[in-house]
PDB file of C-alpha atoms and ligand atoms in Angstrom:
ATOM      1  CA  UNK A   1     -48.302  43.953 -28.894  1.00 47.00           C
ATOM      2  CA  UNK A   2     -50.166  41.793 -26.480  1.00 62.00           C
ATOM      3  CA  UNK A   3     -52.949  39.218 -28.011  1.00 79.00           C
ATOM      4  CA  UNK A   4     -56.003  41.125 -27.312  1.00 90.00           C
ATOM      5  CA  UNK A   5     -59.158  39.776 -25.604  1.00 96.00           C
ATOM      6  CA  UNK A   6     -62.025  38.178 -27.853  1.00 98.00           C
ATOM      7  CA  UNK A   7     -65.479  37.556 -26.878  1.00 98.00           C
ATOM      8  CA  UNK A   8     -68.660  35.728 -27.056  1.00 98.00           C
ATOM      9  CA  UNK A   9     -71.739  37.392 -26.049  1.00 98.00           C
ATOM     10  CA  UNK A  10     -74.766  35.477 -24.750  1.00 96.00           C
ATOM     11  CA  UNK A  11     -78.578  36.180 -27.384  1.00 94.00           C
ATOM     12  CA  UNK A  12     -79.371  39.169 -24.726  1.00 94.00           C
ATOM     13  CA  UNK A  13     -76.787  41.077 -25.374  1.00 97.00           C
ATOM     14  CA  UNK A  14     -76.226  42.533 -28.961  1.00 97.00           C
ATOM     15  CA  UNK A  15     -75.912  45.962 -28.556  1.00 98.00           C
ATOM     16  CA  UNK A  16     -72.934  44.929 -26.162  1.00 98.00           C
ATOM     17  CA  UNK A  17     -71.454  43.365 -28.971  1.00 98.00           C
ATOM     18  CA  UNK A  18     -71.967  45.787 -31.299  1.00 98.00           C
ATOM     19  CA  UNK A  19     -69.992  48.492 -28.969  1.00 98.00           C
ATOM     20  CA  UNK A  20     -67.167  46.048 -28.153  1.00 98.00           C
ATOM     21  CA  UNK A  21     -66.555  45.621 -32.068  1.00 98.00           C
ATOM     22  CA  UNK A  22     -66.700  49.916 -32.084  1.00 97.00           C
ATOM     23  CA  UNK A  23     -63.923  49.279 -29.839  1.00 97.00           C
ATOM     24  CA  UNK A  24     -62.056  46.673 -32.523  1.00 96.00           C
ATOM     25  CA  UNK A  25     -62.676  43.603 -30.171  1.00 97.00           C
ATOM     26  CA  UNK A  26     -63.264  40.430 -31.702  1.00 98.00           C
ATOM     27  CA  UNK A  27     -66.435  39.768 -30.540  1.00 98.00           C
ATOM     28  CA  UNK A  28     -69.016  36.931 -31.615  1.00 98.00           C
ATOM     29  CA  UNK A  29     -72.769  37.157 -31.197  1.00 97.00           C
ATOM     30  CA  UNK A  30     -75.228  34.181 -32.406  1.00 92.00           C
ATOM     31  CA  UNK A  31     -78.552  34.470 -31.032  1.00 93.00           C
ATOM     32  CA  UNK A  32     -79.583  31.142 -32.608  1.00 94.00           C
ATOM     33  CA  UNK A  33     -76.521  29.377 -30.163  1.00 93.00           C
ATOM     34  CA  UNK A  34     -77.907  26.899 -26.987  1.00 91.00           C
ATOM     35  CA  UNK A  35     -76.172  27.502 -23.856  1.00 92.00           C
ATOM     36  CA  UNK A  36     -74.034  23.953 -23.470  1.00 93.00           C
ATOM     37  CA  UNK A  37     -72.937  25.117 -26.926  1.00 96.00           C
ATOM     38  CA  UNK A  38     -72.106  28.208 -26.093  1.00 96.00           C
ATOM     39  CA  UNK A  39     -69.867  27.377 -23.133  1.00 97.00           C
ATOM     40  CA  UNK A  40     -68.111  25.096 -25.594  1.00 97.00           C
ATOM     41  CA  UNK A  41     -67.476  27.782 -27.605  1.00 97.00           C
ATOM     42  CA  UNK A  42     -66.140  30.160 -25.655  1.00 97.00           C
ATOM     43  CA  UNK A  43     -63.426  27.123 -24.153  1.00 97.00           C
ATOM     44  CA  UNK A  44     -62.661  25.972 -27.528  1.00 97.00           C
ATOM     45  CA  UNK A  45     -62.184  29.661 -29.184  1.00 97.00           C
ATOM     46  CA  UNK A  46     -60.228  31.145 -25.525  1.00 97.00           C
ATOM     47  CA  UNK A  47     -63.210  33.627 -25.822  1.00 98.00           C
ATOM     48  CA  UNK A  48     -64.826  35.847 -22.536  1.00 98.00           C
ATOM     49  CA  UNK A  49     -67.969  34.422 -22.272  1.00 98.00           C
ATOM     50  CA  UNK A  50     -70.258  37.540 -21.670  1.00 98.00           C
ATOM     51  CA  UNK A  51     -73.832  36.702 -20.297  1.00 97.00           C
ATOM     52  CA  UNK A  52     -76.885  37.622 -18.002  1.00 96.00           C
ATOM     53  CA  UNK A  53     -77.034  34.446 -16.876  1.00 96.00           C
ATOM     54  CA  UNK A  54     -75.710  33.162 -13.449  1.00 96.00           C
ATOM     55  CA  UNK A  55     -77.396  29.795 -13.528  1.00 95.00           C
ATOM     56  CA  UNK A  56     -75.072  29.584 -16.912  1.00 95.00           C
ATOM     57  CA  UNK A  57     -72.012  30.333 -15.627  1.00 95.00           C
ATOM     58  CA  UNK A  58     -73.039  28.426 -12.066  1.00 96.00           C
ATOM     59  CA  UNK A  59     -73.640  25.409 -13.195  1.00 96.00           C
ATOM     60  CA  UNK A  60     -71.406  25.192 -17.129  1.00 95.00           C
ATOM     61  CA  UNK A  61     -68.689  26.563 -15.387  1.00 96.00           C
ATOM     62  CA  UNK A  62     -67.163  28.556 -18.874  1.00 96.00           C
ATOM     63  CA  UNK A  63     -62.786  29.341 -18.209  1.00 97.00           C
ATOM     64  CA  UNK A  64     -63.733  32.746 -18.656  1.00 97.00           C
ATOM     65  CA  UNK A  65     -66.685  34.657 -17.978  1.00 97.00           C
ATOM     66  CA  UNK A  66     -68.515  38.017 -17.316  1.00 98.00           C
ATOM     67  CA  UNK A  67     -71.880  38.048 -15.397  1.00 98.00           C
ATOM     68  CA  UNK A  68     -73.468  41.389 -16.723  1.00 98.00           C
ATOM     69  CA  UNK A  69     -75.442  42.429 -14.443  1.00 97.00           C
ATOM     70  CA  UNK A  70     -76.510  45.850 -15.957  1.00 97.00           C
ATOM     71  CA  UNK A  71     -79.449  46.923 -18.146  1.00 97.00           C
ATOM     72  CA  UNK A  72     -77.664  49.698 -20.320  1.00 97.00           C
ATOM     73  CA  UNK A  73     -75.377  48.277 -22.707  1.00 98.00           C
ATOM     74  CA  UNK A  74     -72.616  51.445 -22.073  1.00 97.00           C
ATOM     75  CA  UNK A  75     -72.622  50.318 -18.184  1.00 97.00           C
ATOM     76  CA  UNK A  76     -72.665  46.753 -19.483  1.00 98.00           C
ATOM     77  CA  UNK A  77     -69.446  48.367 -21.931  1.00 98.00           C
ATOM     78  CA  UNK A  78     -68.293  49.547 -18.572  1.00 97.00           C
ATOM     79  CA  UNK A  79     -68.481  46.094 -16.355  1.00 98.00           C
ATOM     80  CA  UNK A  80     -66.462  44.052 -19.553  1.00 98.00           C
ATOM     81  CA  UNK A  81     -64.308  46.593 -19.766  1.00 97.00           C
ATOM     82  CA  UNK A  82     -63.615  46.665 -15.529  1.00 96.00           C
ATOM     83  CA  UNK A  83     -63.381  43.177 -15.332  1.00 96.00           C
ATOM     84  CA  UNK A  84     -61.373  42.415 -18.239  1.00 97.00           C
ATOM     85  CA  UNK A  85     -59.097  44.942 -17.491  1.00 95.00           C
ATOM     86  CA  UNK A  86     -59.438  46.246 -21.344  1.00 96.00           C
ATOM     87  CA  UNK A  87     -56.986  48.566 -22.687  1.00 93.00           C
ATOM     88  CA  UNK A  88     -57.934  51.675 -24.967  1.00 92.00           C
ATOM     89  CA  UNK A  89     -57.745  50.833 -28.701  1.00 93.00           C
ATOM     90  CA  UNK A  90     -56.082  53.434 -30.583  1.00 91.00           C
ATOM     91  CA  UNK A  91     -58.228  53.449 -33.420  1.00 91.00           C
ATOM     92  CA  UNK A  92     -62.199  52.633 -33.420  1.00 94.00           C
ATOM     93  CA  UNK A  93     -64.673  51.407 -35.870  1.00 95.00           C
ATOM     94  CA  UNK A  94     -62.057  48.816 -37.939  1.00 96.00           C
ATOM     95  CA  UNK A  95     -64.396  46.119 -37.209  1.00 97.00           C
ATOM     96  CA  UNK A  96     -67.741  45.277 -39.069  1.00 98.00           C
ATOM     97  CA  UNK A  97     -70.748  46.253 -36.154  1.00 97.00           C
ATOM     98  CA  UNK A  98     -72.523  43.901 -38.048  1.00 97.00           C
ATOM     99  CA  UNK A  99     -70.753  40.494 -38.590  1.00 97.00           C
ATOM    100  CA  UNK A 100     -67.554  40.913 -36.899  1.00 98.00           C
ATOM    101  CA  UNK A 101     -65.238  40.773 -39.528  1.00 98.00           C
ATOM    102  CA  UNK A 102     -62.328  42.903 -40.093  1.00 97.00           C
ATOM    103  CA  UNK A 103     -62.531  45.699 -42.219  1.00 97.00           C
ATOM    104  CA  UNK A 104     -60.417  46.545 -44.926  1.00 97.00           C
ATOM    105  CA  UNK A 105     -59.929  50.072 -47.204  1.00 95.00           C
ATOM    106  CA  UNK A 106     -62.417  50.257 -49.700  1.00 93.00           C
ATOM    107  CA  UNK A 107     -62.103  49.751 -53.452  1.00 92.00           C
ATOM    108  CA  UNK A 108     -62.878  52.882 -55.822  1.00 88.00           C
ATOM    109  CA  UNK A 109     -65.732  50.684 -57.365  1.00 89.00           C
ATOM    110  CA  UNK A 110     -67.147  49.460 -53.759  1.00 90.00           C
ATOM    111  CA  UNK A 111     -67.399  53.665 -52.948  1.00 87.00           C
ATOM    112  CA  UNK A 112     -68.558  54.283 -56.128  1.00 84.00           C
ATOM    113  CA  UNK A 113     -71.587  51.913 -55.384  1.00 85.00           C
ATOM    114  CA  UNK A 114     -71.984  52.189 -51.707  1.00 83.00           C
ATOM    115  CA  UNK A 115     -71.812  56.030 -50.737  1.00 78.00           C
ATOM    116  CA  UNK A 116     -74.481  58.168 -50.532  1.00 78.00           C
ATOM    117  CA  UNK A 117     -73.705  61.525 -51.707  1.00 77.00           C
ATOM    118  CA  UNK A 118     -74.235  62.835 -47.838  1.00 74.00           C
ATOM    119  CA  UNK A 119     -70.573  61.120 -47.091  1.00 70.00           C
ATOM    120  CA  UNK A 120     -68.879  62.330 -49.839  1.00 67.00           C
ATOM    121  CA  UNK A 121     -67.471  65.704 -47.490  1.00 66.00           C
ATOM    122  CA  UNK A 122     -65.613  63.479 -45.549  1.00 61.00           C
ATOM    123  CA  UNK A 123     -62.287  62.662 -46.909  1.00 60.00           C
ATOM    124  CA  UNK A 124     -60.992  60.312 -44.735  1.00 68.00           C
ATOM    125  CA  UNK A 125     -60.830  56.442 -45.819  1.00 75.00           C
ATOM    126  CA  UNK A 126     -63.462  54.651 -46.650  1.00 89.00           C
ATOM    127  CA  UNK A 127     -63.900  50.876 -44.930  1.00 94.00           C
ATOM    128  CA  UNK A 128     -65.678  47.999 -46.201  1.00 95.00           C
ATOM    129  CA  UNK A 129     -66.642  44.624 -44.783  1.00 97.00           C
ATOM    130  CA  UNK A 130     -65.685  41.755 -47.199  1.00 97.00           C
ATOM    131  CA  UNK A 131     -68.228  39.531 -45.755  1.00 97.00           C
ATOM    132  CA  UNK A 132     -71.296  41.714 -45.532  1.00 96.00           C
ATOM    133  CA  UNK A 133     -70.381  43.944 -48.069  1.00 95.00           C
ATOM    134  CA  UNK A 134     -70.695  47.024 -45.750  1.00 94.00           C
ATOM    135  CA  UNK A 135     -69.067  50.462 -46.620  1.00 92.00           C
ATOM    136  CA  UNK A 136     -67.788  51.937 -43.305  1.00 92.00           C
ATOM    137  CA  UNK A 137     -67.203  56.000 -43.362  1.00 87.00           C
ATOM    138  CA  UNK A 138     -66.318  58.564 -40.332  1.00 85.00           C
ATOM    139  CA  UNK A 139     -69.143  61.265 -40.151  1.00 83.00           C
ATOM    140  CA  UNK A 140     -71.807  62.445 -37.638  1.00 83.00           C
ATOM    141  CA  UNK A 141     -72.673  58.739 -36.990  1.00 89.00           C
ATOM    142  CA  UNK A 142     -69.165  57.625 -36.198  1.00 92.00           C
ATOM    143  CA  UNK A 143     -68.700  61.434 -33.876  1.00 92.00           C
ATOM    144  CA  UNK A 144     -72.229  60.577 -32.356  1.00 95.00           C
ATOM    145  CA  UNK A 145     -70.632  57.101 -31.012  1.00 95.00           C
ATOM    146  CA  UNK A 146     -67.499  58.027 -30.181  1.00 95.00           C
ATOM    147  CA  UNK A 147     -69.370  60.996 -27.648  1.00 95.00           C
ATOM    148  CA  UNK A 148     -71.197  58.395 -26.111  1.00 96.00           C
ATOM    149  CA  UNK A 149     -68.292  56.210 -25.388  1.00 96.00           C
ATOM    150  CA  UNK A 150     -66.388  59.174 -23.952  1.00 95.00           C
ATOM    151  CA  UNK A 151     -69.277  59.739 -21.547  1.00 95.00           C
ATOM    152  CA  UNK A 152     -69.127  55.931 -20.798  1.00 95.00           C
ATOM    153  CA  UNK A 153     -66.006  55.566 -20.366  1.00 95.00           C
ATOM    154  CA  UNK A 154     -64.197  59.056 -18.960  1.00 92.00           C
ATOM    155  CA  UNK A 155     -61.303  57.944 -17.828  1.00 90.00           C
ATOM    156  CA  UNK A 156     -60.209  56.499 -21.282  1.00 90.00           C
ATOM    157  CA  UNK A 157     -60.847  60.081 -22.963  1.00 85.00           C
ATOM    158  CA  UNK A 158     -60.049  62.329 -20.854  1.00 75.00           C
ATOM    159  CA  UNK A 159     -55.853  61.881 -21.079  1.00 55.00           C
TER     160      UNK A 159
HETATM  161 ZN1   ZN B 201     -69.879  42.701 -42.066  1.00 78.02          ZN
END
């Protein structure tokens, strides 16, 4: 398996983020993070540099970079995803939408404490965050998201 593409995205664009690490990318978003600091970042870690800024990537000059120039964060989905040349993952959600880490299955104890009673008809695994202490389950959230991206991004899941 090829080393897949990681990311760092610029403070304007979280919900970007957030559906790049639906699609299991490794993608870091600090809002509190200076631009000079940022470009370092992004050398230092071999990350895409995603931003909104040209005067950013004019004048820092980042190895690798994506100049979003869309509003919507699915068509902003759609430009990384075009430019990077991204590949469909063959699972989604095993990354925490929150902090980024991996997720791993859940302990009996961590679903005992975490899941509302609302989950408990789905039977598939359960997925926590170790950092955030997240519990991650598929249901009409997970469907929800995974409709949207199909609309975003046809040619993906159509085959
Ligand atoms: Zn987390």
């Amino acid at each position: 398996m090829t080393e897949q593409p990681r990311f760092l995205a610029d403070a304007m664009l979280a919900r970007l983020a957030r559906w790049l690490r639906v699609l299991n990318f490794d993608t870091r978003h600090d809002p509190s993070i200076h631009d000079p600091e940022l470009v370092q970042m992004a050398d230092r870690e071999d990350r895409w540099l995603l931003t909104r800024d040209r005067a950013l990537v004019k004048e820092l000059r980042p190895s690798k970079a994506v100049l979003i120039t869309r509003d919507d964060p699915l068509r902003q989905l759609t430009e990384v995803v075009e430019q990077c040349e991204l590949d469909k993952p063959e699972r989604l959600f095993l990354r925490c939408l929150v902090c980024n880490t991996p997720l791993r299955e859940a302990t009996d104890r961590e679903i005992r404490d975490r899941l509302p009673p609302s989950a408990e008809n789905y039977p598939d695994t359960r997925l926590y965050c170790p950092h955030c202490q997240r519990l991650y389950w598929p249901g009409s959230h997970t469907q929800r998201m995974t409709r949207t991206l199909a609309r975003a991004l046809p040619d993906w899941f159509d085959r």
